[in-house]
CSV table of C-alpha atoms in Angstrom, one decimal:
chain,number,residue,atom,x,y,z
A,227,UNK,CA,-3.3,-24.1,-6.6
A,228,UNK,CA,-1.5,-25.3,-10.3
A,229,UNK,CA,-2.3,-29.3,-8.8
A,230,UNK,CA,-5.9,-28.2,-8.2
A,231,UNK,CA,-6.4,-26.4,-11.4
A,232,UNK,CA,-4.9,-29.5,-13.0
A,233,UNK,CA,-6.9,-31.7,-11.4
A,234,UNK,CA,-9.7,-29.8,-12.2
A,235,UNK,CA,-9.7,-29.4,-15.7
A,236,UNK,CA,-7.2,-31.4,-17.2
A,237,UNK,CA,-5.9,-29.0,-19.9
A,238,UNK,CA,-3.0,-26.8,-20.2
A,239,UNK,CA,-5.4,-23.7,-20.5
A,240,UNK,CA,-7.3,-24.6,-17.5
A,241,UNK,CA,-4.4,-24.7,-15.3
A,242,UNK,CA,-2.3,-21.6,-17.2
A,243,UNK,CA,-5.4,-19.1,-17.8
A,244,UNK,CA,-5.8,-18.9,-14.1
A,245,UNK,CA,-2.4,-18.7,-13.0
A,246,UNK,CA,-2.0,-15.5,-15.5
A,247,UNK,CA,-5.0,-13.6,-14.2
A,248,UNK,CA,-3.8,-14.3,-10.6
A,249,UNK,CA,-0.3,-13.2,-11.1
A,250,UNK,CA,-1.3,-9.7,-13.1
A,251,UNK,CA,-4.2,-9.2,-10.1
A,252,UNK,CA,-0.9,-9.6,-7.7
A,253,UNK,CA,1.5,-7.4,-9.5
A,254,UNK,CA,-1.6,-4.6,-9.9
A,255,UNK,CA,-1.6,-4.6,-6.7
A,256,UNK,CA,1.5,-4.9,-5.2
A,257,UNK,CA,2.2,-1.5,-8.3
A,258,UNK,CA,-0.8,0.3,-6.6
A,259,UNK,CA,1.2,0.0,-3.5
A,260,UNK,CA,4.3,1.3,-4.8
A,261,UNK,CA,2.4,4.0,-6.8
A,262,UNK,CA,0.3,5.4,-3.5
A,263,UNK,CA,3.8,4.8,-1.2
A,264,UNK,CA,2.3,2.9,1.1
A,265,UNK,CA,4.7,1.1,3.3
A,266,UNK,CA,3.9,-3.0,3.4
A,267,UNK,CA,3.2,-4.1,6.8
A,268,UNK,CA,2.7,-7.2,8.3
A,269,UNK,CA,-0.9,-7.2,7.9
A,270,UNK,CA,-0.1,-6.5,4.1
A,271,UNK,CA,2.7,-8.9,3.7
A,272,UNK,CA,-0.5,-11.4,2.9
A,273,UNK,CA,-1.9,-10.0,0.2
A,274,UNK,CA,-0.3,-11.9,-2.3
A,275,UNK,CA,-1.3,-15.0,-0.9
A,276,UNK,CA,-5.4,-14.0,-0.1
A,277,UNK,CA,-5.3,-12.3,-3.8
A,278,UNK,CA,-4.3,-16.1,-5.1
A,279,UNK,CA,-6.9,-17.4,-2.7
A,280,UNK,CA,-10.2,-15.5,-3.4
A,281,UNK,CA,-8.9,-14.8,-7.0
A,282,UNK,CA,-8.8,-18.9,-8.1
A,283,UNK,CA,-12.5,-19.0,-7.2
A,284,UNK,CA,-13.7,-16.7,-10.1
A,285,UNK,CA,-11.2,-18.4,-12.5
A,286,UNK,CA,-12.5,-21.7,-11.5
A,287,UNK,CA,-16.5,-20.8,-12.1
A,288,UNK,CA,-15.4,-18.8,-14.8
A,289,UNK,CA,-13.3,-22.2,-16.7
A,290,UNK,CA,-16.0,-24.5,-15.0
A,291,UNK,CA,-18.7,-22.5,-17.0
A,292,UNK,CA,-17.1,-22.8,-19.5
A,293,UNK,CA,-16.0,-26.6,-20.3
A,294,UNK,CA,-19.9,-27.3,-19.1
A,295,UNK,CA,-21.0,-25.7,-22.2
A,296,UNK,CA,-18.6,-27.2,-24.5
A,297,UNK,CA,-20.9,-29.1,-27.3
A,298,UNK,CA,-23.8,-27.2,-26.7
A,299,UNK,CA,-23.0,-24.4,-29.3
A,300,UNK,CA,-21.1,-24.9,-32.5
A,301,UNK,CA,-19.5,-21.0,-32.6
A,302,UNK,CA,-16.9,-20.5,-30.4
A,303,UNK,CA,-17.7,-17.2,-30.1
A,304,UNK,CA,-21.2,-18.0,-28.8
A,305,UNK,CA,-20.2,-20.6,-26.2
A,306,UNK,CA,-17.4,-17.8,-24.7
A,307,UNK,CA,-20.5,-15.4,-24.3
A,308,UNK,CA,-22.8,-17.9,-23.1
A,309,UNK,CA,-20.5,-19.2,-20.3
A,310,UNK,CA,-20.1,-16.1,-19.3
A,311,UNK,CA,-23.5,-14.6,-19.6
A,312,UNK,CA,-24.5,-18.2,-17.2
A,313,UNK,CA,-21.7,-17.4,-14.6
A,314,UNK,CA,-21.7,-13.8,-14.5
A,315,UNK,CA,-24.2,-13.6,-11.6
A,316,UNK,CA,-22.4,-16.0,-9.7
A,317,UNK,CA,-19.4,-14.7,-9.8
A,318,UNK,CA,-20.8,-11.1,-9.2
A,319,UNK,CA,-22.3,-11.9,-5.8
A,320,UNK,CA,-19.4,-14.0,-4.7
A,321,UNK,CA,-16.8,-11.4,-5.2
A,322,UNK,CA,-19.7,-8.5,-3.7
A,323,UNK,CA,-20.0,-10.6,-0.9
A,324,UNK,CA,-16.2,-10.2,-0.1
A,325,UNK,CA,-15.8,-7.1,-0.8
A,326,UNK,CA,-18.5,-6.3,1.7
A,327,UNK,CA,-16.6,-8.1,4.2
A,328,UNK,CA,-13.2,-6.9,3.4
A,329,UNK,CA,-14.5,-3.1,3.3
A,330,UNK,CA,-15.5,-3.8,7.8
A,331,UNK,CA,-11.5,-3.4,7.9
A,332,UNK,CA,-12.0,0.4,7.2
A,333,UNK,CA,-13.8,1.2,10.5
A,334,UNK,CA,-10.5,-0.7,12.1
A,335,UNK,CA,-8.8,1.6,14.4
A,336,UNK,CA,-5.5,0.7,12.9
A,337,UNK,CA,-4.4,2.1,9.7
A,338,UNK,CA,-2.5,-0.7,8.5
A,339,UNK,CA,-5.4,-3.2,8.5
A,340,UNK,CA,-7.7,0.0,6.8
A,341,UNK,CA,-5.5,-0.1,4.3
A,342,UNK,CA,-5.2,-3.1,3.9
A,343,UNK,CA,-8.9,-3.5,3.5
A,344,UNK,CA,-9.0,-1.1,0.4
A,345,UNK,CA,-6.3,-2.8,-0.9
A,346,UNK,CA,-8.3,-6.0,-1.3
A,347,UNK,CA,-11.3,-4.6,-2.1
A,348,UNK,CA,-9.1,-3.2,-5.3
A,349,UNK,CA,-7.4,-6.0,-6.3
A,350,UNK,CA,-11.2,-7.9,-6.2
A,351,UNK,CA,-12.2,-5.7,-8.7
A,352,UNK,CA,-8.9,-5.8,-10.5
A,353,UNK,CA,-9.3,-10.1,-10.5
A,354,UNK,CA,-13.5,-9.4,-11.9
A,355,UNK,CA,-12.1,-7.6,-15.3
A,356,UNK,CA,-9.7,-9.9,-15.8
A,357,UNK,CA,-11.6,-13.0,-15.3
A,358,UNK,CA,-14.5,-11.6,-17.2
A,359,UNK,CA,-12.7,-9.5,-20.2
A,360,UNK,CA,-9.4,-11.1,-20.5
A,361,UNK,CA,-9.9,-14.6,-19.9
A,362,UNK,CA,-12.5,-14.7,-23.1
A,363,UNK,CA,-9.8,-13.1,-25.2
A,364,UNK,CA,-7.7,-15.7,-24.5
A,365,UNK,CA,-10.5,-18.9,-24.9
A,366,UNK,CA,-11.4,-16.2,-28.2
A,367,UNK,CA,-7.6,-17.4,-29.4
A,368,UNK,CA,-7.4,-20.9,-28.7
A,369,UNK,CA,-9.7,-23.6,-31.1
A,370,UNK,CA,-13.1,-25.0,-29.4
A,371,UNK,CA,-11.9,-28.0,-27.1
A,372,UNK,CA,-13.7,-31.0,-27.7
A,373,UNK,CA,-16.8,-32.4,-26.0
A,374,UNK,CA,-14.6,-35.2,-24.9
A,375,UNK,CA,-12.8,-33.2,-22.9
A,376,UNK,CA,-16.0,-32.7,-20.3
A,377,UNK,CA,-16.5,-36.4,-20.6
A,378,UNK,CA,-12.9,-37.9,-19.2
A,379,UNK,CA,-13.0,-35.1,-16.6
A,380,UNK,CA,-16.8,-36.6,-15.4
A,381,UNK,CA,-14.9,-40.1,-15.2
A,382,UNK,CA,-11.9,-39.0,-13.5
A,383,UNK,CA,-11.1,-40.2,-9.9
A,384,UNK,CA,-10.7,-36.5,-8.3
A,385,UNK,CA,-14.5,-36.0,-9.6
A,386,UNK,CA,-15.7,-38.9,-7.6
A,387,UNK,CA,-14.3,-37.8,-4.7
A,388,UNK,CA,-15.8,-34.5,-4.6
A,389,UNK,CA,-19.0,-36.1,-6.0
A,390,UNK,CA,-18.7,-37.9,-2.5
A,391,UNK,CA,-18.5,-34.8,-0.6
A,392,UNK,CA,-20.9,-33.1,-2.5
A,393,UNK,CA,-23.5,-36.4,-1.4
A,394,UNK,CA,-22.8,-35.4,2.0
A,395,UNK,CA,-23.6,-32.5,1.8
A,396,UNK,CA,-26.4,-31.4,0.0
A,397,UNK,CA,-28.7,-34.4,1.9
A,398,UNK,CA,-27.9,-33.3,5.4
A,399,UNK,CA,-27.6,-29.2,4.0
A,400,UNK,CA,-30.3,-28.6,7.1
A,401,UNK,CA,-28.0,-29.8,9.6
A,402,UNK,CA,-25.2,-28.0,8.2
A,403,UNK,CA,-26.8,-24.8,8.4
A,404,UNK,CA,-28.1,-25.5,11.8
A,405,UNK,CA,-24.5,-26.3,13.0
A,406,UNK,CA,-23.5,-22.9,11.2
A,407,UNK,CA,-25.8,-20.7,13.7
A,408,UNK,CA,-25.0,-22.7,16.6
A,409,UNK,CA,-21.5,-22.2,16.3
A,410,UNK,CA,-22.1,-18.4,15.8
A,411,UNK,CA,-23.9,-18.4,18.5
A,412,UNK,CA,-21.4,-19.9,20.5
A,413,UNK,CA,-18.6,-17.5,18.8
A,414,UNK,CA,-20.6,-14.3,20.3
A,415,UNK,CA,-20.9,-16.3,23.6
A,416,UNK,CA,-17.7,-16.5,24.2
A,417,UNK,CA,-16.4,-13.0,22.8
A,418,UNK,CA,-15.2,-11.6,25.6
A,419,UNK,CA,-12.9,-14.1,26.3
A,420,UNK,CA,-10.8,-12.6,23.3
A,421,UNK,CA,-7.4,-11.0,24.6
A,422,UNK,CA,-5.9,-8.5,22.4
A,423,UNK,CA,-2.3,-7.7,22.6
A,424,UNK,CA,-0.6,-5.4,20.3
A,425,UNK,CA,3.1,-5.7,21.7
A,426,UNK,CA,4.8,-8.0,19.7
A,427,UNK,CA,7.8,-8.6,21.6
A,428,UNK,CA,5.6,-10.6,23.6
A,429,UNK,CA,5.5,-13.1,20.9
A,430,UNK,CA,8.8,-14.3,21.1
A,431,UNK,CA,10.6,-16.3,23.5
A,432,UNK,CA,11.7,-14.3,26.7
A,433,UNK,CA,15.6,-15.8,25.8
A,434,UNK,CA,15.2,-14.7,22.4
């Protein structure tokens, strides 16, 4: 994740703003845990690494936001607010969107994945104030970067390669789509061929 941010954005801030809001959204969480006494299961045991996973995603449209503006207001105040004013919808839905998913796991029929459900659900919401209320305190802090800054990052080699992607993608977004249905069609096709086992023994080696 620090290689991506770096890659990314190219400053110090870019890659260490992230990193903080990720960590705090981890140890919230992980203290919610140990302040409800609820036992970490297996299920649970990656929650660190999913928090670090959804919660780069707001950090990075957040910071994205952000440098885009750069040059287009002369208060820093004012570019901090309208960065976040541009990006706050985005980042809304996206984070609504998984916590919409994430809250299925309460009608699980184990308790460990319920929880575990809520427990992302939280640490979402945890990972939103942050992004939204503590990284412009910090950007509030540090000087206005300079509008070179969006310019060598525009140049760089790791843009061009997603620039590539991003060709391939948006021209052929119809077939894309399409091959999204199809395979969900095909998922709920084959559906029943799902085993469940709950025994875990079974997942070792008989000689183990």
């Amino acid at each position: 994740i620090i290689i991506l941010l770096y890659l990314n954005f190219k400053t110090k801030s870019g890659v260490f703003f992230p990193v903080l809001i990720i960590s705090m959204s981890v140890i919230w969480t992980l203290g919610l845990i140990g302040w409800l006494g609820i036992k970490l299961t297996v299920v649970g045991a990656i929650l660190p690494s999913l928090i670090m996973i959804v919660g780069s995603s707001y950090t990075l449209h957040y910071l994205n936001s952000y440098y885009l503006n750069i040059g287009l207001y002369e208060d820093h105040d004012e570019l901090i607010f309208q960065s976040t004013v541009k990006i706050f919808n985005t980042i809304l839905y996206a984070a609504l969107t998984t916590m919409v998913s994430f809250a299925s796991f309460i009608f699980a029929n184990i308790e460990a994945i319920k929880s575990f459900g809520l427990l992302i659900i939280f640490s979402i919401m945890i990972t939103l104030y942050f992004t939204f209320f503590k990284i412009s305190k910090l950007l509030s802090l540090q000087k206005m970067p300079e509008n070179q800054v969006i310019h060598t990052i525009e140049k760089d080699k790791f843009t061009f390669v997603l620039n590539f992607f991003n060709k391939l993608v948006i021209p052929l977004r119809w077939f894309w789509v399409s091959l999204f249905f199809a395979c969900g069609i095909l998922f709920v096709i084959t559906l029943p061929n799902i085993k469940v086992e709950t025994n875990f023994v079974n997942f070792f080696k008989k000689n183990d």
